[in-house]
Structures are given as structure tokens and as C-alpha cells.
Coordinates of C-alpha atoms in Angstrom, one line a residue:
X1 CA 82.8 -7.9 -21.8
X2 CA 80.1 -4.6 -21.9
X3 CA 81.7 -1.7 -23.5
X4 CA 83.1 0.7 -20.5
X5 CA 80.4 3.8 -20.7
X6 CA 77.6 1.2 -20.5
X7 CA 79.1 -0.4 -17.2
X8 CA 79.5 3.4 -15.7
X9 CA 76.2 4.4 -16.8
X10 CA 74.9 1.5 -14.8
X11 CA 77.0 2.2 -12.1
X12 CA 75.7 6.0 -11.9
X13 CA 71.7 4.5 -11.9
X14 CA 72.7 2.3 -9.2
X15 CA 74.4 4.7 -6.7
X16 CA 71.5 7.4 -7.4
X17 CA 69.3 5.0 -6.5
X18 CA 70.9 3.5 -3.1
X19 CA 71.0 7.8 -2.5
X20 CA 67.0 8.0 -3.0
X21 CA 67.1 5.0 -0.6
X22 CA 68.2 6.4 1.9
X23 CA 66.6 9.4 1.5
X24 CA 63.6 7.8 1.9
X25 CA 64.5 5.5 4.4
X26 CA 65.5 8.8 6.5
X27 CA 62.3 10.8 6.0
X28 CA 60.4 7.6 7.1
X29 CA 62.3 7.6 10.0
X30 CA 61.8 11.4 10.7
X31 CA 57.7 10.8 10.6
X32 CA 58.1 7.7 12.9
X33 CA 59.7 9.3 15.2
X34 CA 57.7 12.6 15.2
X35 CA 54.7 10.3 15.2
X36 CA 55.9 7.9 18.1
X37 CA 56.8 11.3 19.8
X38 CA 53.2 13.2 19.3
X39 CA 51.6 9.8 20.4
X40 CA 53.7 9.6 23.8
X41 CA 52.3 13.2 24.5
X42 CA 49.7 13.0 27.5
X43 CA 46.0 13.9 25.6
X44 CA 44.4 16.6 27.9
X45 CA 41.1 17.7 27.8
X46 CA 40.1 21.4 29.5
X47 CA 37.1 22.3 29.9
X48 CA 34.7 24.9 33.0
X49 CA 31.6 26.5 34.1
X50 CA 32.6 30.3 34.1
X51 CA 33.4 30.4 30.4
X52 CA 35.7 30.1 27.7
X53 CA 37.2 33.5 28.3
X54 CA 37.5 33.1 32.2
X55 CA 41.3 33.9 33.5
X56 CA 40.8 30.6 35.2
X57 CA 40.9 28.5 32.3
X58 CA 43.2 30.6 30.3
X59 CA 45.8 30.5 33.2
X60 CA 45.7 26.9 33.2
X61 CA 46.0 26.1 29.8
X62 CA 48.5 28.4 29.2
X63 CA 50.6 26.2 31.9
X64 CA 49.5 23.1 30.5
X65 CA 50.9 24.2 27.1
X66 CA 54.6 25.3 28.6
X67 CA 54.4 21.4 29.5
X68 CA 56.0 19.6 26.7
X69 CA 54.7 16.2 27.4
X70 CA 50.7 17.5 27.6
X71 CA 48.8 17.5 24.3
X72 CA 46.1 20.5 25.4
X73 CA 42.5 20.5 24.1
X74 CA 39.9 22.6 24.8
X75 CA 36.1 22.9 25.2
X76 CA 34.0 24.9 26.7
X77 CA 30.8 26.8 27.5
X78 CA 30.8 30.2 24.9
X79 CA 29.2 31.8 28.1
X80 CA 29.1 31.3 31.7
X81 CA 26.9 28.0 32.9
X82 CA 28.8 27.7 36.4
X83 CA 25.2 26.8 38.0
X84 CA 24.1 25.1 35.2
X85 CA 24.5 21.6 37.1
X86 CA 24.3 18.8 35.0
X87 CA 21.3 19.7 32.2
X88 CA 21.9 18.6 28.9
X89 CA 20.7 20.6 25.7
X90 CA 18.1 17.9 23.7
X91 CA 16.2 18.6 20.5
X92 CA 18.4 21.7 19.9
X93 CA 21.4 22.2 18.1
X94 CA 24.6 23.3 19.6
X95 CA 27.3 25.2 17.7
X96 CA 30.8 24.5 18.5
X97 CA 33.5 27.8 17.2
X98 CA 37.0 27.8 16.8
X99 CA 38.3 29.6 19.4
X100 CA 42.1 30.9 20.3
X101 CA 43.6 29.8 23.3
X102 CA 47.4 29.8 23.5
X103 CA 47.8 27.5 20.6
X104 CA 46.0 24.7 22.0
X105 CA 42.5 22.7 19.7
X106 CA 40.1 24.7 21.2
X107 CA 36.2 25.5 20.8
X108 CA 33.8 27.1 22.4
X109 CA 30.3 25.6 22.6
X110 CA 26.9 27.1 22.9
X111 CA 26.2 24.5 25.8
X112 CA 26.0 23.6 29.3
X113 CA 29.9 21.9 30.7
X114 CA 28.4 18.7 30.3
X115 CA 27.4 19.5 26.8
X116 CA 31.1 20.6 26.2
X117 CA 32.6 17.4 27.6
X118 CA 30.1 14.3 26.4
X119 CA 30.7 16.3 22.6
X120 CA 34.3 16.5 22.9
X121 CA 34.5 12.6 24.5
X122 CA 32.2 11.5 21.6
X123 CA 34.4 11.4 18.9
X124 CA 32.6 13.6 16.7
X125 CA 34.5 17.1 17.9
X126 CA 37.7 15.7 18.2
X127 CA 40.0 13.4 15.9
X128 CA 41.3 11.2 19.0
X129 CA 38.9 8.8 21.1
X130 CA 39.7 9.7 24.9
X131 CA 42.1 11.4 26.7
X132 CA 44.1 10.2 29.8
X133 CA 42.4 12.9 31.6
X134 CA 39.7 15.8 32.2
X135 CA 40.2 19.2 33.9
X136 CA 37.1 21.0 35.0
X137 CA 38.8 24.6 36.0
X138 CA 40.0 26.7 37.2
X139 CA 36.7 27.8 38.5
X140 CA 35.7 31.2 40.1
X141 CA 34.1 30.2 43.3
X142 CA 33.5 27.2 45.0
X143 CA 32.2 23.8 44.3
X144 CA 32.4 22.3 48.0
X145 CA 29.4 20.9 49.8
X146 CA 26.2 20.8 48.4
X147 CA 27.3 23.5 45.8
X148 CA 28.6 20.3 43.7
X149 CA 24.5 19.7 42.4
X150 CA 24.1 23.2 41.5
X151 CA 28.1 23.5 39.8
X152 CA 28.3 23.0 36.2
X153 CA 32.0 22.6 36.5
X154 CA 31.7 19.4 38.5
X155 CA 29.0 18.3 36.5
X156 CA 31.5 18.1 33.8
X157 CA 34.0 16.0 35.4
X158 CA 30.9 13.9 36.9
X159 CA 30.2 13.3 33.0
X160 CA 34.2 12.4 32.1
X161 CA 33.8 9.7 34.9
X162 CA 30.4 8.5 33.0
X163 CA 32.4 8.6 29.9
X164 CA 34.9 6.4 31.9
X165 CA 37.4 9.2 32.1
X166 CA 38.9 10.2 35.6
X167 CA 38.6 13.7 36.1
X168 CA 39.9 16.6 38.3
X169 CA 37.4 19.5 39.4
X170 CA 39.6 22.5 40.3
X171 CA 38.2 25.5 41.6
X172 CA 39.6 28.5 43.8
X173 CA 37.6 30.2 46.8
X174 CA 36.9 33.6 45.4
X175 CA 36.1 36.2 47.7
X176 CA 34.7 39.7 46.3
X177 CA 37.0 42.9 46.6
X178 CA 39.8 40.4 47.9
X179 CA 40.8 38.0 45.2
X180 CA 42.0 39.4 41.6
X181 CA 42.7 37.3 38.2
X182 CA 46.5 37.1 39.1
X183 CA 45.5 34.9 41.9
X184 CA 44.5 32.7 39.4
X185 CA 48.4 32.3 38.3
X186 CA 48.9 31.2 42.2
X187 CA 45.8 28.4 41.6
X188 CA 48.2 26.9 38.4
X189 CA 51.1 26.2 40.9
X190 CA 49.2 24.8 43.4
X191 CA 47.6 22.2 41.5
X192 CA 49.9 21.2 38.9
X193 CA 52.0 18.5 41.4
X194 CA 48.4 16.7 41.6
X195 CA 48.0 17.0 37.8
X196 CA 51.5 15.8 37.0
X197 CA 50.9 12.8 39.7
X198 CA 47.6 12.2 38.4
X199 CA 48.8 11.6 34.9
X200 CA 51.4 9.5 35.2
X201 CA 49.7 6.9 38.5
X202 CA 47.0 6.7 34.6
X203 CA 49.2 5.8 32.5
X204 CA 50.5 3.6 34.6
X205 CA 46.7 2.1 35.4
X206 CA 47.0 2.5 39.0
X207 CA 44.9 5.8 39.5
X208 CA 41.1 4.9 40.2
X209 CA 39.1 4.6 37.0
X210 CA 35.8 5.0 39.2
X211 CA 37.1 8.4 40.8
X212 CA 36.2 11.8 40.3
X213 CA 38.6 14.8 42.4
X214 CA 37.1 17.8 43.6
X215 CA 39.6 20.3 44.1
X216 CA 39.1 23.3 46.4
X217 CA 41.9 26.0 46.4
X218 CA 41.7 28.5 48.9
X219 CA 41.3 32.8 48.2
X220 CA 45.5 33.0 48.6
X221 CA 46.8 30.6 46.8
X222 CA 50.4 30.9 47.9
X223 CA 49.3 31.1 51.6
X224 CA 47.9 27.4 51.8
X225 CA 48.9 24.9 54.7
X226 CA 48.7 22.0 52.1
X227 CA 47.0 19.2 51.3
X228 CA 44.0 18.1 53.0
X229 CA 42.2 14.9 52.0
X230 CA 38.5 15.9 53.0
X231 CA 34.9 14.6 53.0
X232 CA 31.9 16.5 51.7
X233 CA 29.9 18.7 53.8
X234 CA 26.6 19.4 53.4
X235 CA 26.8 22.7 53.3
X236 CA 25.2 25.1 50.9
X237 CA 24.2 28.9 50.2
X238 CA 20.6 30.3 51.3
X239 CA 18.6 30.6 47.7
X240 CA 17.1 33.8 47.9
X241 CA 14.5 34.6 45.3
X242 CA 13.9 38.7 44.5
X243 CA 11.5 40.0 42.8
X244 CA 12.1 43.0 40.1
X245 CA 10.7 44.8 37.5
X246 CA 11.3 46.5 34.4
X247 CA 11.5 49.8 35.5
X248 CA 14.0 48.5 38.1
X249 CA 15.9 46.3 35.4
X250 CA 16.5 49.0 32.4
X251 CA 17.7 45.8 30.3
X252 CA 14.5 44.2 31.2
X253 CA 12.5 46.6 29.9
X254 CA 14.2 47.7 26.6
X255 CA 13.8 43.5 26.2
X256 CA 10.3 44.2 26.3
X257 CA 9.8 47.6 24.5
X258 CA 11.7 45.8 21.4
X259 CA 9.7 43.4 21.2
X260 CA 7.0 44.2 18.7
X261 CA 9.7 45.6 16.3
X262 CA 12.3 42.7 16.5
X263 CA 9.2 40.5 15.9
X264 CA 10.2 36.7 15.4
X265 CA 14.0 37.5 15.3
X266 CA 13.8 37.0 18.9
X267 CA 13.7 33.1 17.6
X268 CA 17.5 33.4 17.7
X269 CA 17.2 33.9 21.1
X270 CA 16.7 30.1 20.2
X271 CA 17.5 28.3 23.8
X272 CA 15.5 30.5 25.6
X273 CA 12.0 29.3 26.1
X274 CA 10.8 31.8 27.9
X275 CA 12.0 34.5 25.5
X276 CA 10.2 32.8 22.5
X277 CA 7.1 32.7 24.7
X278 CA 7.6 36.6 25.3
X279 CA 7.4 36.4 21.5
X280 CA 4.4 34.6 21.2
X281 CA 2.1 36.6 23.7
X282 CA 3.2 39.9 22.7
X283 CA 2.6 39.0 19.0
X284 CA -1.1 38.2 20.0
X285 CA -4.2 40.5 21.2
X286 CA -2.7 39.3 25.1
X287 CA -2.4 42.4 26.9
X288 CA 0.4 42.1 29.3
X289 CA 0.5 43.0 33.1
X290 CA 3.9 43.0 35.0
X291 CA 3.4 42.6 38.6
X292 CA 6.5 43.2 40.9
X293 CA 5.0 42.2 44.3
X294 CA 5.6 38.3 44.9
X295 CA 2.3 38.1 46.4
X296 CA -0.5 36.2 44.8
X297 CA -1.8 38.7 42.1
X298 CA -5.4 38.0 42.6
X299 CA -8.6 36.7 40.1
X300 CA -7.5 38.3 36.9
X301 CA -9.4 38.2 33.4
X302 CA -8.8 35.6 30.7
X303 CA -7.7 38.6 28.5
X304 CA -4.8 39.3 31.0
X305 CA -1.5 37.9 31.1
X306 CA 0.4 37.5 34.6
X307 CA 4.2 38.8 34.1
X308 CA 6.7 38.1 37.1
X309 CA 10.3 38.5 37.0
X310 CA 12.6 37.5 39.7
X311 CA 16.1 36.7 39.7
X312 CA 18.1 34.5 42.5
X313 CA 21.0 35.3 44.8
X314 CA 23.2 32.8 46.5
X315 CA 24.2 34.0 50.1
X316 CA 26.8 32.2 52.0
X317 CA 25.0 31.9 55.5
X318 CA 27.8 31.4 59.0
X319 CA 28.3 27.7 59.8
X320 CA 28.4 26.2 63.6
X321 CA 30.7 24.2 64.9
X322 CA 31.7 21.5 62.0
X323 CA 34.4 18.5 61.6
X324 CA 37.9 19.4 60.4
X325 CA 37.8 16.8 58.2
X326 CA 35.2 18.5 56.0
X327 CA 35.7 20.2 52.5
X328 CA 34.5 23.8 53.6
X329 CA 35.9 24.1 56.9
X330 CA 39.5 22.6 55.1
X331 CA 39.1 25.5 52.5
X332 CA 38.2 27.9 55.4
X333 CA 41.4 27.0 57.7
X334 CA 43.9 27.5 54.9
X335 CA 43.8 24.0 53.0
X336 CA 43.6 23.1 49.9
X337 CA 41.1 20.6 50.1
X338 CA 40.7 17.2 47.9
X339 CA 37.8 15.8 48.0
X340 CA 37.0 12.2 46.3
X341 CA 33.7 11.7 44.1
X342 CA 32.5 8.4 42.9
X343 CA 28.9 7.4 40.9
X344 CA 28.9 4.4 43.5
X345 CA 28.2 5.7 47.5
X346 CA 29.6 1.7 48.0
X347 CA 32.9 2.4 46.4
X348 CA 33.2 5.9 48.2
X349 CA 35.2 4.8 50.9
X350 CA 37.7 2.4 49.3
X351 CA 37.8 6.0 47.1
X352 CA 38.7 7.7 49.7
X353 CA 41.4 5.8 51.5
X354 CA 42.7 5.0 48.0
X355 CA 43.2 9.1 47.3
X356 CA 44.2 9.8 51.1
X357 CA 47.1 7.0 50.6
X358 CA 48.5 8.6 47.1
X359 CA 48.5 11.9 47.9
X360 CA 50.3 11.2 51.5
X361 CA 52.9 9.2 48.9
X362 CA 53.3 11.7 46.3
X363 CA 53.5 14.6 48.6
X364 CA 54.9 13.2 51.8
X365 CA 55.6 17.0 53.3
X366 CA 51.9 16.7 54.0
X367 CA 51.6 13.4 55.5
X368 CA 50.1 15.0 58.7
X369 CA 48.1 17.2 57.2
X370 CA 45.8 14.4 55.4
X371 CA 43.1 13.1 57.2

């Protein structure tokens, strides 16, 4: 027999207690299920050769991150390295910034694509371990034929698939005084479906772990015939060397005419080896002789330094009579064409019929347009 106020007392304790229960119990719940919903968000990672700042990428992050089930990261060359193939910075240090893209965790590197991508898949950049895919694009220009050695873009999906990451290589057929940054917008659209496919034939572990895509959009977007499952060509662009000069090159030449005030703050210049040997000879008693011709300059003193400057030009040169099957002459006839990659040439053409068979079954209105 406890006196009443003690037994109400108790009573109070008890029923503010089963309320702070549940209260708990509730908020646990509303981090579990914010938790389980982040975690069944689809980890992208975005990455190019033209740049951080390209309308290519931006487009397509921006419509990856109207996508409620895509968790969007970003990283990518602070600069354009869309022939930087697939060179690796060693013995330096790379600087990865913070940068603004949409909303999406993005930095911009002070490296080659396949810097940006081996950092990001390493753990170090990033608080996740791997993502369920990698998106090389949208590129300016494209990566078809033999251009894929020289493209840093597909040099950075080449390094996802080393990483053990499948990877798409997007890139759209840009053509001077015809195509414009909106066409860009018409790239996003076209190659979303084979995102969206791609994405969920990995989480489901059917889509080739071995496999690398090479995606090849043509000049007007909205005008393509389709889907085309190609081969690579072995086409490429004629390299042609020019020389110039510094009087020809104003940039060139205020470069040089700084020199001997800027002295060894030209070390930022850092990554540039041939700048900090500019550096070197024109802190010495060298004297310096720039010759434009790119003929052989002749028997010249020890006291005389040799000084070329050339830069390189990629010209598209007319191609014969070629198969339809084949990745430029798909692009050139309206197509979009996909092209598989794999590090194995033995595993190419299980590859191949493997990609021909899944895009014929996701997107069966171009069943007769695959070959």
C-alpha cells in the first residue's frame, strides 16, 4: 500500500520514458531509412579530356543529377588533356580543388583523365570504394578509330576497366562553324537509355565486367538513324608538324622576353619540363638562337643554343571506300555508333556479340540497324 502521489509520480517517470522511447526508436528509423535510401542510390563517377568547365560534361552531369536514383561524382582535368592519351603524372604532385558543378562532389585535378580517374578509384579522393560505373564525356570531338591512342577521354575509361570498373566513353562528332554547345543538350538524350540500361544489367551482374564502350554521337544529335553496334576502324588524322616562331607567336615571345625578370618563378610552371629548361639556359651565359626553318640548322658553336618551336595540327584526311560496319563510317552515315573495347584482343569478340545482343534487347526499334 504506497501512499497515492508516490504511485503517480512513478507513473509520470514511466510514461515519459516509453515517450523518449519512441522518440528514439523513430529517429533511428528516420536514419535507417535515409541511409538504406542514399545506399540504394547508383554511385556515378564523371569524368573527360576537354576539361572541367567543358559544356559537355556540365550538360551531362546536370542530367545525371535530375536522376533521383544516380549519386553524381565528379573528377576531372582543371584544363583540357583530350590528347593526353593515357600518361600518368609520376614524381609530381597533383592538386585536386573543390569545384562547383550542379551540386554534385566534384574536383578538378591538375592531371591527365587517367590521373583524374585512378585518384578518384583509389580511395584516397573519395569516401566510397567504387562506383557501379564510369562516364568519360561528353567529349568535343571524336574518339573513333585510331584516335582512341591519342584520346585522353578513352584513356580514362581504359583505366576504370583496369580498376575493374566498366566504363562508357561518350563523345559527339564536332564539326567547326556547324555544331554549338546546345548540341551538347541533344548528346544527353541520346545516350541516357544506354546509361540507364547499363546501370541496372550491373547491378544486376550481367553487364561485362571486362568491357569498356566507346560511344560515338554524331554532329546532330536529334538527327541520328540509331544504334549501330560497330567495329573499330583504323582510321586516324594526318599529324602535321609546323614550325613557328616568336615573332609569329606574340605569346611565345612575351614567354621568352619575361624570362630574365620572372627568374625561377617560372618553377611554378612546375609540370612543364621544357619551361623549367627555358629557365635554366636563359639564367646561364647560353646565348640563345631561335631558328624557324625546320631544316637542319647547321654546325653551330658550343656557346649557342638551338631553339625550335613547332606546334601540331590534326587534319582529317577523305577515306575510300570502307565497311559499314565500322565506327567512323557509322558516325558519318548518321549513326550513333557503339563500339566495344576490352584489355584482352581474345575476349573482343565474345565482347562484341555480348554488346550487339543487349543493345538489340534493350532497344529493339533498332534491331536492324545493329550489325
Amino acid at each position: 500500500m504506497e501512499p497515492a502521489s508516490l504511485i503517480s509520480n512513478l507513473q509520470q517517470v514511466l510514461i515519459t520514458k516509453r515517450e523518449d522511447g519512441n522518440s528514439i526508436s523513430s529517429c533511428s528509423s528516420t536514419v535507417d531509412e535515409s541511409a538504406v535510401k542514399d545506399c540504394s542510390r547508383a554511385v556515378v563517377l564523371v569524368t573527360n579530356g576537354d576539361g572541367i568547365k567543358s559544356p559537355g560534361l556540365t550538360s551531362l552531369v546536370q542530367a545525371l543529377l535530375r536522376e533521383p536514383r544516380f549519386h553524381v561524382h565528379v573528377c576531372a582535368p582543371q584544363s583540357d588533356k583530350s590528347v593526353s592519351g593515357h600518361s600518368m603524372t609520376v614524381q609530381e604532385t597533383l592538386t585536386a580543388c573543390s569545384a562547383e558543378i550542379g551540386g554534385a562532389t566534384a574536383y578538378e585535378v591538375s592531371g591527365t583523365p587517367a590521373d583524374c580517374v585512378s585518384l578518384a578509384l583509389s580511395g584516397a579522393l573519395f569516401s566510397w570504394s567504387k562506383p557501379v560505373l564510369v562516364i568519360c564525356g561528353i567529349n568535343k570531338g571524336s574518339s573513333y578509330g585510331l584516335n582512341m591512342f591519342h584520346s585522353g577521354a578513352v584513356a580514362g575509361a581504359r583505366e576504370a576497366l583496369l580498376c575493374g570498373v566498366p566504363a562508357l566513353c561518350v563523345s559527339m562528332n564536332w564539326k567547326e562553324d556547324v555544331s554549338c554547345d546546345n548540341d551538347f543538350k541533344d548528346a544527353v538524350n541520346v545516350c541516357l537509355p544506354i546509361i540507364h540500361a547499363a546501370i541496372r544489367d550491373i547491378e544486376k551482374g550481367i553487364f561485362p565486367k571486362s568491357c569498356l564502350v566507346n560511344i560515338e554521337i554524331p554532329s546532330s544529335p536529334l538527327k541520328n538513324k540509331g544504334f549501330k553496334v560497330s567495329r573499330q576502324s583504323l582510321r586516324r588524322p594526318a599529324l602535321i608538324w609546323q614550325a613557328v616562331s616568336a615573332t609569329k607567336h606574340p605569346s611565345i615571345g612575351h614567354f621568352m622576353s619575361n624570362q630574365q625578370s620572372l627568374g625561377f618563378k617560372l618553377a611554378q610552371l612546375g609540370r612543364d619540363a621544357s619551361a623549367v629548361g627555358a629557365v635554366r639556359c636563359l639564367n646561364s651565359d647560353q646565348k640563345n638562337q631561335e631558328i624557324e626553318s625546320v631544316g637542319v640548322a647547321g654546325k653551330l658553336s658550343s656557346q649557342k643554343t638551338v631553339k625550335k618551336y613547332f606546334r601540331l595540327k590534326f587534319q582529317e584526311m577523305e577515306q575510300g571506300k570502307a565497311d559499314e560496319d565500322l565506327d567512323f563510317k557509322a558516325v558519318e552515315n548518321g549513326f550513333v555508333a557503339i563500339t566495344p573495347h576490352s584489355l584482352s584482343s581474345y575476349s573482343l569478340p565474345g565482347v562484341q556479340t555480348w554488346i550487339l545482343n543487349w543493345i538489340n534487347f534493350h532497344f529493339p526499334e533498332n534491331i536492324l540497324l545493329s550489325s
